[in-house]
Coordinates of C-alpha atoms and ligand atoms in Angstrom, one line a residue:
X123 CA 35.7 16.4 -78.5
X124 CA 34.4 14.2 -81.4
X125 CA 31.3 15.7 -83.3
X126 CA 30.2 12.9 -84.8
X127 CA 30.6 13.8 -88.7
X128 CA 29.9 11.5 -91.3
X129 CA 32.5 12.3 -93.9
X130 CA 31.6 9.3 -96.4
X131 CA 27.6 11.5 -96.6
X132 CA 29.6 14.4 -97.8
X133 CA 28.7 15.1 -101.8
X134 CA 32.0 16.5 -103.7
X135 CA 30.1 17.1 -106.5
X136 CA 28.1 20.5 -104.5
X137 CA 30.0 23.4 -103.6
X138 CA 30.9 23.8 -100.4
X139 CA 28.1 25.0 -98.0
X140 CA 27.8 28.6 -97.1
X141 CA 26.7 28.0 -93.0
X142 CA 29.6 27.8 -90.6
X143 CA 31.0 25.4 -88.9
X144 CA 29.1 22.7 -92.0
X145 CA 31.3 24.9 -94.5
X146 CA 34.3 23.9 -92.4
X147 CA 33.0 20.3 -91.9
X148 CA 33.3 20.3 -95.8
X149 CA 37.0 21.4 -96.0
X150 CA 37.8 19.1 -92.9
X151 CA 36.6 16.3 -95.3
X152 CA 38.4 17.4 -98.6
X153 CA 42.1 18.1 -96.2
X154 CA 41.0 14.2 -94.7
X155 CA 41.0 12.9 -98.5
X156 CA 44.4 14.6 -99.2
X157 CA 45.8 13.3 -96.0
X158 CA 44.4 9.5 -97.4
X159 CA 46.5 10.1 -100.6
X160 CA 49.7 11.1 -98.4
X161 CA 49.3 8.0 -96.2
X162 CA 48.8 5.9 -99.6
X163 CA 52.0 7.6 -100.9
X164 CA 54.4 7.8 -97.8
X165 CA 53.3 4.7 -95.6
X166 CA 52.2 6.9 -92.6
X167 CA 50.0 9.8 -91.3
X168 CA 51.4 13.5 -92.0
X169 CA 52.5 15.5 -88.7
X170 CA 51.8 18.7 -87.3
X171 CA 53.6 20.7 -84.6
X172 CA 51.5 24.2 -83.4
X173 CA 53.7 25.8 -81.1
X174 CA 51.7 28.7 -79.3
X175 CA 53.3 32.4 -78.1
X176 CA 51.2 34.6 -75.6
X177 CA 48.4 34.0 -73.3
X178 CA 45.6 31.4 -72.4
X179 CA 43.4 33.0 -75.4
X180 CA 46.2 31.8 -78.0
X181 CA 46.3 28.6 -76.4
X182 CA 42.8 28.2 -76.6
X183 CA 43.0 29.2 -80.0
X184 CA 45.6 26.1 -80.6
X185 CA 43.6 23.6 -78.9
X186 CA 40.7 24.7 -81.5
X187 CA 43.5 24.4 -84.0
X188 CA 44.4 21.4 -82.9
X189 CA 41.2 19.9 -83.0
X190 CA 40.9 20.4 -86.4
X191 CA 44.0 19.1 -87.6
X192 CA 43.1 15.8 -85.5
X193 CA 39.8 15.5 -87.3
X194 CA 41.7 16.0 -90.8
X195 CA 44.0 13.2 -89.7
X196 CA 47.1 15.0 -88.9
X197 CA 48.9 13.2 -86.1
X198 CA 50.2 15.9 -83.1
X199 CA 53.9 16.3 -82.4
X200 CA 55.9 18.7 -80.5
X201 CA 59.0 18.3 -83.0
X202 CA 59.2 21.3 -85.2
X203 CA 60.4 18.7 -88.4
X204 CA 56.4 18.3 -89.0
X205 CA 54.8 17.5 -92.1
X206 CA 52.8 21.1 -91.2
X207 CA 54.1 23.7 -89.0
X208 CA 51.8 26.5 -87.4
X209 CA 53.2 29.6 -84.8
X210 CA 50.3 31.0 -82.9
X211 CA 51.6 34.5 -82.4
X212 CA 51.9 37.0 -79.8
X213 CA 52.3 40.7 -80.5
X214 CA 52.0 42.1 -76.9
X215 CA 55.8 42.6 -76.4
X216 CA 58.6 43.5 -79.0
X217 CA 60.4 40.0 -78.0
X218 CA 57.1 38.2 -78.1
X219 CA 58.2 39.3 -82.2
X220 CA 61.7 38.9 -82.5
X221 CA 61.4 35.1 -81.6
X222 CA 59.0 34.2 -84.3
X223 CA 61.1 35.8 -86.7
X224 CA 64.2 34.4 -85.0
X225 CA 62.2 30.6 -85.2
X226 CA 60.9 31.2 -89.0
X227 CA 64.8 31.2 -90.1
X228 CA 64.7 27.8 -88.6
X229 CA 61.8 26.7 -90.1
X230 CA 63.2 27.7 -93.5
X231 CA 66.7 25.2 -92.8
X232 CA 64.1 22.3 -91.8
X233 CA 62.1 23.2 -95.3
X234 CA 64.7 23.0 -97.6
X235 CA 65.0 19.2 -96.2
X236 CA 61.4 18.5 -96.7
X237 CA 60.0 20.8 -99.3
X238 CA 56.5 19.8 -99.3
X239 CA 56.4 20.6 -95.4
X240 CA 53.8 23.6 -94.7
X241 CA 54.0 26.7 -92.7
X242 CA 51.6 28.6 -91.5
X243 CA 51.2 31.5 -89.0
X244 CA 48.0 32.4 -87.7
X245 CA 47.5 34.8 -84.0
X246 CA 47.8 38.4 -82.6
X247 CA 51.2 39.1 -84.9
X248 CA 49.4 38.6 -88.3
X249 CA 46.6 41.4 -87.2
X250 CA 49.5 44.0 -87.9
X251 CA 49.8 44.9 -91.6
X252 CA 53.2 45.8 -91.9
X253 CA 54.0 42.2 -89.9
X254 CA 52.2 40.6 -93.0
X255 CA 53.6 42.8 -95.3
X256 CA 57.5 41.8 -94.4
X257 CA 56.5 38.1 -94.2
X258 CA 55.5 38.4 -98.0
X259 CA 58.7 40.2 -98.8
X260 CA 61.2 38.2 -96.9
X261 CA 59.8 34.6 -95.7
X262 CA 58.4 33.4 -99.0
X263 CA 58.3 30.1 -97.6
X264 CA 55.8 30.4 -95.5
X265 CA 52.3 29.0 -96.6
X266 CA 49.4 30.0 -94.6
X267 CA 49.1 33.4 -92.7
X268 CA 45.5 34.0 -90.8
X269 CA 44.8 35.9 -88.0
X270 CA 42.8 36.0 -85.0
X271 CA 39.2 36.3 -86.1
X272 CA 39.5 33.1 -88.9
X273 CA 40.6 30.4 -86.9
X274 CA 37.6 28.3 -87.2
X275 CA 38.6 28.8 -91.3
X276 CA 42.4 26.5 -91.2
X277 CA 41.0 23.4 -93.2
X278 CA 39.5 25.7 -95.9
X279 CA 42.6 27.7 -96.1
X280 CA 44.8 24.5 -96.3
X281 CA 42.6 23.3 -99.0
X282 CA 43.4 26.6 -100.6
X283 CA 47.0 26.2 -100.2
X284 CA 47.0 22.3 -101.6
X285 CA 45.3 22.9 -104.1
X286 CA 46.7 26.6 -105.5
X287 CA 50.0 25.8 -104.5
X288 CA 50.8 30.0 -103.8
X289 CA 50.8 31.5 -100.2
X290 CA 47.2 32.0 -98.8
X291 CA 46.8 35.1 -97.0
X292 CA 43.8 35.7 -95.2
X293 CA 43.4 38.3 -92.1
X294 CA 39.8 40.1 -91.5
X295 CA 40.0 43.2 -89.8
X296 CA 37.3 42.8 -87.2
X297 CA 34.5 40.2 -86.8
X298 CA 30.9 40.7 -85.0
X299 CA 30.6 36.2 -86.0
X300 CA 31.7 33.6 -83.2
X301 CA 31.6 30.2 -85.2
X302 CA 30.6 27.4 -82.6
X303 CA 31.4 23.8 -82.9
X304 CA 34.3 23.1 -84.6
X305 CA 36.2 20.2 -82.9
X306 CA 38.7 21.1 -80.0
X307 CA 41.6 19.0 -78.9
X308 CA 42.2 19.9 -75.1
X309 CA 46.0 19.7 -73.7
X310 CA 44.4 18.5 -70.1
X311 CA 41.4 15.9 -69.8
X312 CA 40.4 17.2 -66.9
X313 CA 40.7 20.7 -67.2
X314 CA 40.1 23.4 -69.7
X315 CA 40.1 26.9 -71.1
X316 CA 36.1 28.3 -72.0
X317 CA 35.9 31.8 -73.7
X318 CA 33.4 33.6 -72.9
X319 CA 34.2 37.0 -74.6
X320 CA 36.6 37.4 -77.4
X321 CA 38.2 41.2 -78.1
X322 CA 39.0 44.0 -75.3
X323 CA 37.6 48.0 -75.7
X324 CA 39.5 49.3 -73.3
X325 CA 41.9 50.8 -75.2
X326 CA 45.5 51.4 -72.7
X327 CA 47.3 53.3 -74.0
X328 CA 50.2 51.1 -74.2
X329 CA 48.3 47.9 -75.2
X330 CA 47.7 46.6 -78.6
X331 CA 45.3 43.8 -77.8
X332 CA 42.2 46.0 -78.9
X333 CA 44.0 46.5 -82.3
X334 CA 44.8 42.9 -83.1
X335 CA 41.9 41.0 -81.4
X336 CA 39.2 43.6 -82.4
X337 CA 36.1 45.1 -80.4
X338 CA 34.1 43.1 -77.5
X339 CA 31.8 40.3 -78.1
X340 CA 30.7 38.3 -75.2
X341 CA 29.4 34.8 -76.3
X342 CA 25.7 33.7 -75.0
X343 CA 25.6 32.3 -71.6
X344 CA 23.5 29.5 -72.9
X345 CA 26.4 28.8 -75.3
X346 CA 28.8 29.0 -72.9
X347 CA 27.3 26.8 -70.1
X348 CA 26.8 24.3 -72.8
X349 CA 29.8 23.7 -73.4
X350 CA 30.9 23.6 -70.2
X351 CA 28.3 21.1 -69.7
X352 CA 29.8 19.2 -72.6
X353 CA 33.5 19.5 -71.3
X354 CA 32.1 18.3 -67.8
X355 CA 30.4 15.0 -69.6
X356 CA 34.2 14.7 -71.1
X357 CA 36.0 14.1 -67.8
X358 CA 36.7 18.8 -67.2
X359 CA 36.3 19.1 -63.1
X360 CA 38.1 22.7 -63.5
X361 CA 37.5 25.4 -66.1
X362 CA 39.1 28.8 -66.8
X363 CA 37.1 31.5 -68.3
X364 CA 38.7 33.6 -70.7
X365 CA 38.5 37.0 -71.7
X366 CA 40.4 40.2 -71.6
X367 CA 38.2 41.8 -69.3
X368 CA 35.7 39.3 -67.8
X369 CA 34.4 42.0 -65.5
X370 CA 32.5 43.8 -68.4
X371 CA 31.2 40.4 -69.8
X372 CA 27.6 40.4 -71.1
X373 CA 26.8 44.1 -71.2
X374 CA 26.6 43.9 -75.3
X375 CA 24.5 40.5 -75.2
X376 CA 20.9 40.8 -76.9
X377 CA 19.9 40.2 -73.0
X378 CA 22.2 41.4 -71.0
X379 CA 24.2 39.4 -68.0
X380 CA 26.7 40.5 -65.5
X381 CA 29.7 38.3 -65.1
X382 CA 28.4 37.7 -61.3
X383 CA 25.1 36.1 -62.8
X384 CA 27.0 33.8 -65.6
X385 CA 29.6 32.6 -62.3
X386 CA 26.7 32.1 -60.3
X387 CA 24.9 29.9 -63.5
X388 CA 28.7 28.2 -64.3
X389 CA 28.6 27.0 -60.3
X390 CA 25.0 25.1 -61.0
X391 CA 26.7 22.7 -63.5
X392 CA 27.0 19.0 -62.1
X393 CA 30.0 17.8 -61.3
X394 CA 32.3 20.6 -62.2
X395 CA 34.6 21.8 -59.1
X396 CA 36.4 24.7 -59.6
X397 CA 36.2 28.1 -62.0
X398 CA 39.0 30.3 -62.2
X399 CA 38.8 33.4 -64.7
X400 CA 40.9 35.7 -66.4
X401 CA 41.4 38.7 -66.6
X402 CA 39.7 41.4 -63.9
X403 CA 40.1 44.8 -64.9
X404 CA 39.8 46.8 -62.0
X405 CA 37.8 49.4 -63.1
X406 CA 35.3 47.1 -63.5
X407 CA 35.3 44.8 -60.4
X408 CA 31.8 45.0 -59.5
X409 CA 30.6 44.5 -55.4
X410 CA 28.4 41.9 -56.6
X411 CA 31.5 39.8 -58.2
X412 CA 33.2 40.2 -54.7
X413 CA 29.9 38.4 -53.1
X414 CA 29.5 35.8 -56.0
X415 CA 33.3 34.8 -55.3
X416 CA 32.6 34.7 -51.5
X417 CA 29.4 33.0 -51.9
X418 CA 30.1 30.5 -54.3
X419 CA 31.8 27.7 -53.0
X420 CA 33.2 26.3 -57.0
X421 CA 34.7 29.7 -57.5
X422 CA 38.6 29.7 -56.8
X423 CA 39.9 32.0 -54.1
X424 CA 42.5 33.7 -56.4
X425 CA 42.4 36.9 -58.8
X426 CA 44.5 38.2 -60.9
X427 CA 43.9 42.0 -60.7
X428 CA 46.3 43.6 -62.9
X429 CA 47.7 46.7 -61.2
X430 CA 50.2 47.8 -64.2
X431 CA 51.5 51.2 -62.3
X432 CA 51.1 52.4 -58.3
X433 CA 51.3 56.3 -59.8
X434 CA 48.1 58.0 -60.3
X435 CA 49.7 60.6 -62.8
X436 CA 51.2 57.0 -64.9
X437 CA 48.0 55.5 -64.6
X438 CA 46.0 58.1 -66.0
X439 CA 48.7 58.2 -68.7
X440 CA 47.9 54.4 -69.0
X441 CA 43.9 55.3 -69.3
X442 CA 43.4 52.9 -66.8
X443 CA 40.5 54.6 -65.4
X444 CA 41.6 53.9 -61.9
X445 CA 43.6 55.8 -59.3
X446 CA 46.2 54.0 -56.5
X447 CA 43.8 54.8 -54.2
X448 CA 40.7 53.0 -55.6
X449 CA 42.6 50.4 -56.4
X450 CA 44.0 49.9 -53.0
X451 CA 40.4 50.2 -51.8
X452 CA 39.0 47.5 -54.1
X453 CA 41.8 45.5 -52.7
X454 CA 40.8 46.3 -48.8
X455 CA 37.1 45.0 -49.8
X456 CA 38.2 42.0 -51.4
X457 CA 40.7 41.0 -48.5
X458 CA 37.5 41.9 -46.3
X459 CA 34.9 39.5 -48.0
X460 CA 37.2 36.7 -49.0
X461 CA 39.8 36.8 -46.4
X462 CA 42.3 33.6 -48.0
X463 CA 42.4 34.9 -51.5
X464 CA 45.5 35.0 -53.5
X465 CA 46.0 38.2 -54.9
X466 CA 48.3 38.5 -58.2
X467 CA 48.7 41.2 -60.7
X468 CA 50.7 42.5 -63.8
X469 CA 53.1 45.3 -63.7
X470 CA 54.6 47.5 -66.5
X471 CA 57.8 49.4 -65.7
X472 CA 58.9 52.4 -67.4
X473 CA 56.0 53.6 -69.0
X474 CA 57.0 57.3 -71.0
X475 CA 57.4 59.5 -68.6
X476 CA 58.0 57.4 -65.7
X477 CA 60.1 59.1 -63.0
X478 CA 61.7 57.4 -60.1
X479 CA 58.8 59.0 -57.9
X480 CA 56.5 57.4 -59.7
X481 CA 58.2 54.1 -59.8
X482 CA 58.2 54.3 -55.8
X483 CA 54.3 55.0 -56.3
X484 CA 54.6 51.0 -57.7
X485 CA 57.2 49.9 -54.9
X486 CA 54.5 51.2 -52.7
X487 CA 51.5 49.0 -53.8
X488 CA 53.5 46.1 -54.0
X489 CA 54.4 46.7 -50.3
X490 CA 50.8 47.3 -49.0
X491 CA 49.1 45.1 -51.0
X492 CA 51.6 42.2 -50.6
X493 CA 50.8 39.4 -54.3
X494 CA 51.0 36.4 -54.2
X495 CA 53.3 36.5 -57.1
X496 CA 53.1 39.2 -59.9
X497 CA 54.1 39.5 -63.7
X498 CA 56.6 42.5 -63.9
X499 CA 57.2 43.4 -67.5
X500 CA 59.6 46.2 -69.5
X501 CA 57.0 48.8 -71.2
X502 CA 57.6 47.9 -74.9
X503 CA 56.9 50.0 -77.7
X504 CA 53.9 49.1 -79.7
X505 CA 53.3 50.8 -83.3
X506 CA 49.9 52.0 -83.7
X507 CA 49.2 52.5 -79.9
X508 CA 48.7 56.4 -77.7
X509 CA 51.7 55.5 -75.4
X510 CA 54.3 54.7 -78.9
X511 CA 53.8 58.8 -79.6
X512 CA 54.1 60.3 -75.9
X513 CA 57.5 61.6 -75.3
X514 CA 60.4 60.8 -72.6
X515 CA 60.6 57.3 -73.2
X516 CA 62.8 56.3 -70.3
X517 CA 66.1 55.0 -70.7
X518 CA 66.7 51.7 -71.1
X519 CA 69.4 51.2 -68.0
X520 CA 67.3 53.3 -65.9
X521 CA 64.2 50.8 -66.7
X522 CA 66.6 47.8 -66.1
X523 CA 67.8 49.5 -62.3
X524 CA 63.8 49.2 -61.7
X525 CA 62.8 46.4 -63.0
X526 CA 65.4 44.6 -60.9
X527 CA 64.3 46.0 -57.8
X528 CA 60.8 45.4 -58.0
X529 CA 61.3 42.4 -58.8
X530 CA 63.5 41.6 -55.9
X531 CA 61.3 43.0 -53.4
X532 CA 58.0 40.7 -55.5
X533 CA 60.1 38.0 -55.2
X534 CA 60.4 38.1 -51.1
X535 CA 56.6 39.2 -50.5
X536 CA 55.8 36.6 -52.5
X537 CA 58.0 33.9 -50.6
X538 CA 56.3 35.1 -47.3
X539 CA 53.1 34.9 -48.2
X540 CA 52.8 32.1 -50.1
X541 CA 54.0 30.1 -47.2
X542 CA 51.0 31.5 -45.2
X543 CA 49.1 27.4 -45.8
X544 CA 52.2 25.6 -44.4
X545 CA 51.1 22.9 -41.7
X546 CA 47.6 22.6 -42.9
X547 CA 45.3 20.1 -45.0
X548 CA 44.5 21.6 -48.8
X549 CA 42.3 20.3 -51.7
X550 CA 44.6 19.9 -54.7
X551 CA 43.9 19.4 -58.1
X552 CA 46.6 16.5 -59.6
X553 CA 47.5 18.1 -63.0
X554 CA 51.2 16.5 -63.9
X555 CA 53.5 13.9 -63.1
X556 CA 56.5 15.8 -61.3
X557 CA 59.2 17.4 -63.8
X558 CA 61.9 16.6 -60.7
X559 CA 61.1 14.3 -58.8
X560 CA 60.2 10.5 -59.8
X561 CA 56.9 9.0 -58.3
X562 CA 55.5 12.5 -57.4
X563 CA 52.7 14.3 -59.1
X564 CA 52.3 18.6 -59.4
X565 CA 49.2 19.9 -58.5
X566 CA 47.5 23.0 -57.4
X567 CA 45.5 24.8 -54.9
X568 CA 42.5 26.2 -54.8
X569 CA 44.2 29.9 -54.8
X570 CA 46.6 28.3 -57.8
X571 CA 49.7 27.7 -55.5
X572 CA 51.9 24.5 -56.7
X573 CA 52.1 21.7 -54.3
X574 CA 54.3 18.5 -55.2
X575 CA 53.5 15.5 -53.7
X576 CA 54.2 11.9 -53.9
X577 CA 51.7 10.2 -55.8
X578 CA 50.7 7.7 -58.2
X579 CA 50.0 9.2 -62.1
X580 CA 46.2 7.7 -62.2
X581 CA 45.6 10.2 -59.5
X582 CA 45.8 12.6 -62.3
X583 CA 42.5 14.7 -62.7
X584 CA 41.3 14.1 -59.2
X585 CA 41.6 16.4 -56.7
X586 CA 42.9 15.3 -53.3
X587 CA 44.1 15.7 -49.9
X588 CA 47.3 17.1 -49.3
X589 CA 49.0 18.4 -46.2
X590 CA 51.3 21.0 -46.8
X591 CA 54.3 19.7 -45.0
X592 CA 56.9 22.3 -46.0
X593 CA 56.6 25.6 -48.1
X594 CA 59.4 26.4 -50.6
X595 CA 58.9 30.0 -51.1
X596 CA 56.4 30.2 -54.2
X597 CA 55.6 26.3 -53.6
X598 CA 54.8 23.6 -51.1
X599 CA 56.2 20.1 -50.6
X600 CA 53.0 18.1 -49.3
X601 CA 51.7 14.5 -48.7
X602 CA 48.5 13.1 -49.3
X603 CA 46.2 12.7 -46.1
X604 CA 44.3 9.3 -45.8
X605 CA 40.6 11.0 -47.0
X606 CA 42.4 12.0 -49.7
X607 CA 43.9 8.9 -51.0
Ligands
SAH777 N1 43.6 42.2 -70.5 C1 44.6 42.0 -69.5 C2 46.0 41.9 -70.0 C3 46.4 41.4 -71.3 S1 48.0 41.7 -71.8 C4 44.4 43.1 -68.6 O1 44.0 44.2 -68.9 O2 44.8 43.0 -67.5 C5 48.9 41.0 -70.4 C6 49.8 42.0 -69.8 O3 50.8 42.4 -70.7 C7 49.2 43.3 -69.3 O4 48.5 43.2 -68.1 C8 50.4 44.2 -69.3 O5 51.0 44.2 -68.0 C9 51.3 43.6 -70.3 N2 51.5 44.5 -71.4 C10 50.5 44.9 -72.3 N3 51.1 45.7 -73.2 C11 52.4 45.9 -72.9 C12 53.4 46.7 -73.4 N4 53.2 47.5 -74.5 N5 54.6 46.7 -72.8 C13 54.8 45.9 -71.7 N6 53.9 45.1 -71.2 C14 52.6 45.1 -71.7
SF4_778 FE1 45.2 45.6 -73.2 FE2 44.0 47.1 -71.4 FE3 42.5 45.5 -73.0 FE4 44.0 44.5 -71.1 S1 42.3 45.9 -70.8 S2 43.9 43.8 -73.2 S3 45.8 45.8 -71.0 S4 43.8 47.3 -73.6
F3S779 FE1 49.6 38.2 -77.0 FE2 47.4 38.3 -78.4 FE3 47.3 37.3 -76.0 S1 49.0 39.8 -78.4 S2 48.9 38.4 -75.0 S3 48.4 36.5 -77.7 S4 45.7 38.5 -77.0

């Protein structure tokens, strides 16, 4: 979205304002007069590539980025031999790690070719001291570090970094600010990511998000539904609010909100069709979200309800504040007020202390409460967090001989009850041209099940007609019914 900045109306010869975003507004002008002098000097517009590690909040993050490398006049690429490079980090996992030190080496090869070529890092992996600390000490060439509280800050650190020459380092500990309008380049026209709370206090005990994204703040509603409004004017029919626990959204606000009451607000906006959100914490999951899903007809029949262990004793250790039994309850009343909903989860296996019994507490769940599809993931150790101290960390080939199973048995649940549409009509969004198949586009479902279909590429955006003529297991192979062409 353009925000209508006159750069020329700027005057150099002030410092640069103290109010955000006009503060950044000044360094976007100052990095746009550097790009001028490269494009005088090389013939052509400098690149940047900002490749993006994690979940939808980093690639939020990276359309924000984005947005402001557009307005300084960088032109977007996906190649990685970019005039400026930026890794939006993920921390979650040990391997989420590895690979962005595995990729950095890379970067260093592609460097030495181009020496005036940035680097920067920025995300979740640059909130963790000792992370920063070996990047110093071993990857001199990198130029920028932030992390996940600064974005809204890249044209003033890239200033920095022009004009100082030296590696900029700049990672706050915590914020309470949420800087507004600062220019966002969205990867979909027609549908996109909306925060609506930044930060997570819930505090499991394996989990380092609350560490490295800092304490809950929920954004205003009024700021929230105008941009929404704003992304609607811009051609958005779908939007996806974000936040690590949506369920608790509001409670902090000045006047405070559930997240029933800001869905129930969202739905009122003009031609927006669908809202999906993410994440529901269970312990959380209020009756009167369960109504404001049934009720309202824009919300999306699908929640992701991460489960993470079917043991009581392992989710107590998890300080998930909820037993297999409540959860399984929550799950009955859900089924019960919105009987088509698609149902999907996250599950951790071989949490410390983890015993085959309690694995088969998980197997259970799965069995009874029958996802849609689920995220099954090794328990990896994270400095810093409860779980990283608690003894009888389970063996590694005992973890594997789980994970396997589960996600065997996932894998055929999910086949079966995916299928469950087959044979009938279905509103689907058109989001891509098919990967496979020329002349056909990918699109989804309400309850966020792919459907490919044949169709023509300006159908992209609109959401159409399809009858679901054959299910694949975790997909469908449809065509487009007559009202919906
Ligand atoms: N806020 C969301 C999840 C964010 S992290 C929620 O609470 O549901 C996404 C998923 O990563 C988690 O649901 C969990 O299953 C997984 N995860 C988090 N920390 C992990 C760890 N240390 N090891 C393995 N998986 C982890
Ligand atoms: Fe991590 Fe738990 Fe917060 Fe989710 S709710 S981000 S798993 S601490
Ligand atoms: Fe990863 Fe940070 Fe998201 S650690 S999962 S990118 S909040």
């Amino acid at each position: 979205m353009e925000q209508n900045i006159d750069f020329d109306k700027i005057d150099w010869a002030l410092p640069p304002p103290e109010e955000e975003p006009e503060r950044q507004y000044y360094f976007i002008g100052k990095c746009r007069r550097l790009v001028e002098e490269f494009e005088k000097k090389t013939g052509r517009a400098p690149t940047a590539c900002i490749q993006t590690f994690g979940c939808q909040m980093n690639f939020r993050d990276s359309e924000k980025l984005s947005g402001i490398l557009e307005q300084i006049g960088y032109q977007e690429t996906d190649d990685e031999r970019a005039d400026f490079v930026l890794y939006n980090t993920c921390t979650v996992r040990e391997n989420a790690n590895k690979r962005v030190y595995g990729r950095l080496g890379y970067l260093n090869t592609l460097k030495k070719k181009n020496p005036d070529m940035i680097i920067a890092l920025c995300g979740c992996m640059m909130q963790e001291k000792e992370v920063v600390e070996r990047i110093k000490k071993s990857y001199r060439f990198v130029d920028i570090i932030f992390g996940t509280h600064n974005i809204f800050r890249l044209a003033e650190l890239l200033c920095q970094r022009l004009e100082e020459k030296k590696m900029v380092v700049d990672v706050w500990e915590g914020t309470d600010r949420i800087v507004e309008e600062l220019p966002v380049e969205r990867k979909y026209p027609f549908k996109s990511g909306v925060n609506i709370m930044f930060g997570c206090n819930n505090f499991c005990s394996y989990c380092i998000v609350p560490y490295v994204r800092g304490r809950e703040r929920s954004r205003r509603p009024e700021d929230i539904l105008s941009e929404i409004r704003r992304l609607v004017a811009d051609g958005v029919v779908e939007v996806m609010l974000l936040g690590q626990n949506v369920n608790s959204y509001g409670k902090n606000l000045e006047n405070p909100i559930t997240f029933a009451q800001l869905l129930s607000q969202v739905s009122q906006i003009d031609g927006l069709e669908r809202i999906r959100f993410m994440t529901s914490h269970p312990k959380d999951l209020s009756d009167e979200l369960i109504q404001a899903m049934a009720r309202l007809s824009k919300v999306c029949h699908h929640l992701h309800l991460p489960v993470q262990s079917g043991s009581t004793r392992i989710l107590k250790e998890m300080n998930r504040r909820y037993t297999k039994e409540q959860y399984l309850g929550l799950v009955e009343k859900i089924r019960k007020a919105i009987p088509d909903i698609s149902l999907t989860t996250d599950i951790i296996v071989g949490f410390p202390g983890e015993t085959e019994e309690d694995f088969l507490e998980t197997m259970d769940i799965v069995e009874k409460v029958r996802y849609d599809s689920a995220f099954t993931f090794i328990y990896s150790k994270r400095t810093g967090t409860p779980a990283a101290q608690m003894a009888d960390q389970v063996p590694e080939d005992v973890v594997k001989d789980r994970f396997d199973r589960l996600l065997k048995r996932i894998q055929e649940i999910s086949a079966e009850v995916c299928g469950r549409d087959v044979h009938t009509v279905q509103k689907v969004l058109a989001e891509e041209p098919d990967d496979h198949l020329e002349g056909y586009l990918t699109g989804r479902m309400d309850n966020n099940t792919l459907v490919h279909f044949p169709g023509d590429v300006s159908l992209l955006g609109k959401i159409v007609d399809v009858y679901l003529e054959e299910s694949k297991g975790f997909y469908y192979m449809g065509r487009m019914t007559a009202s919906g062409s």
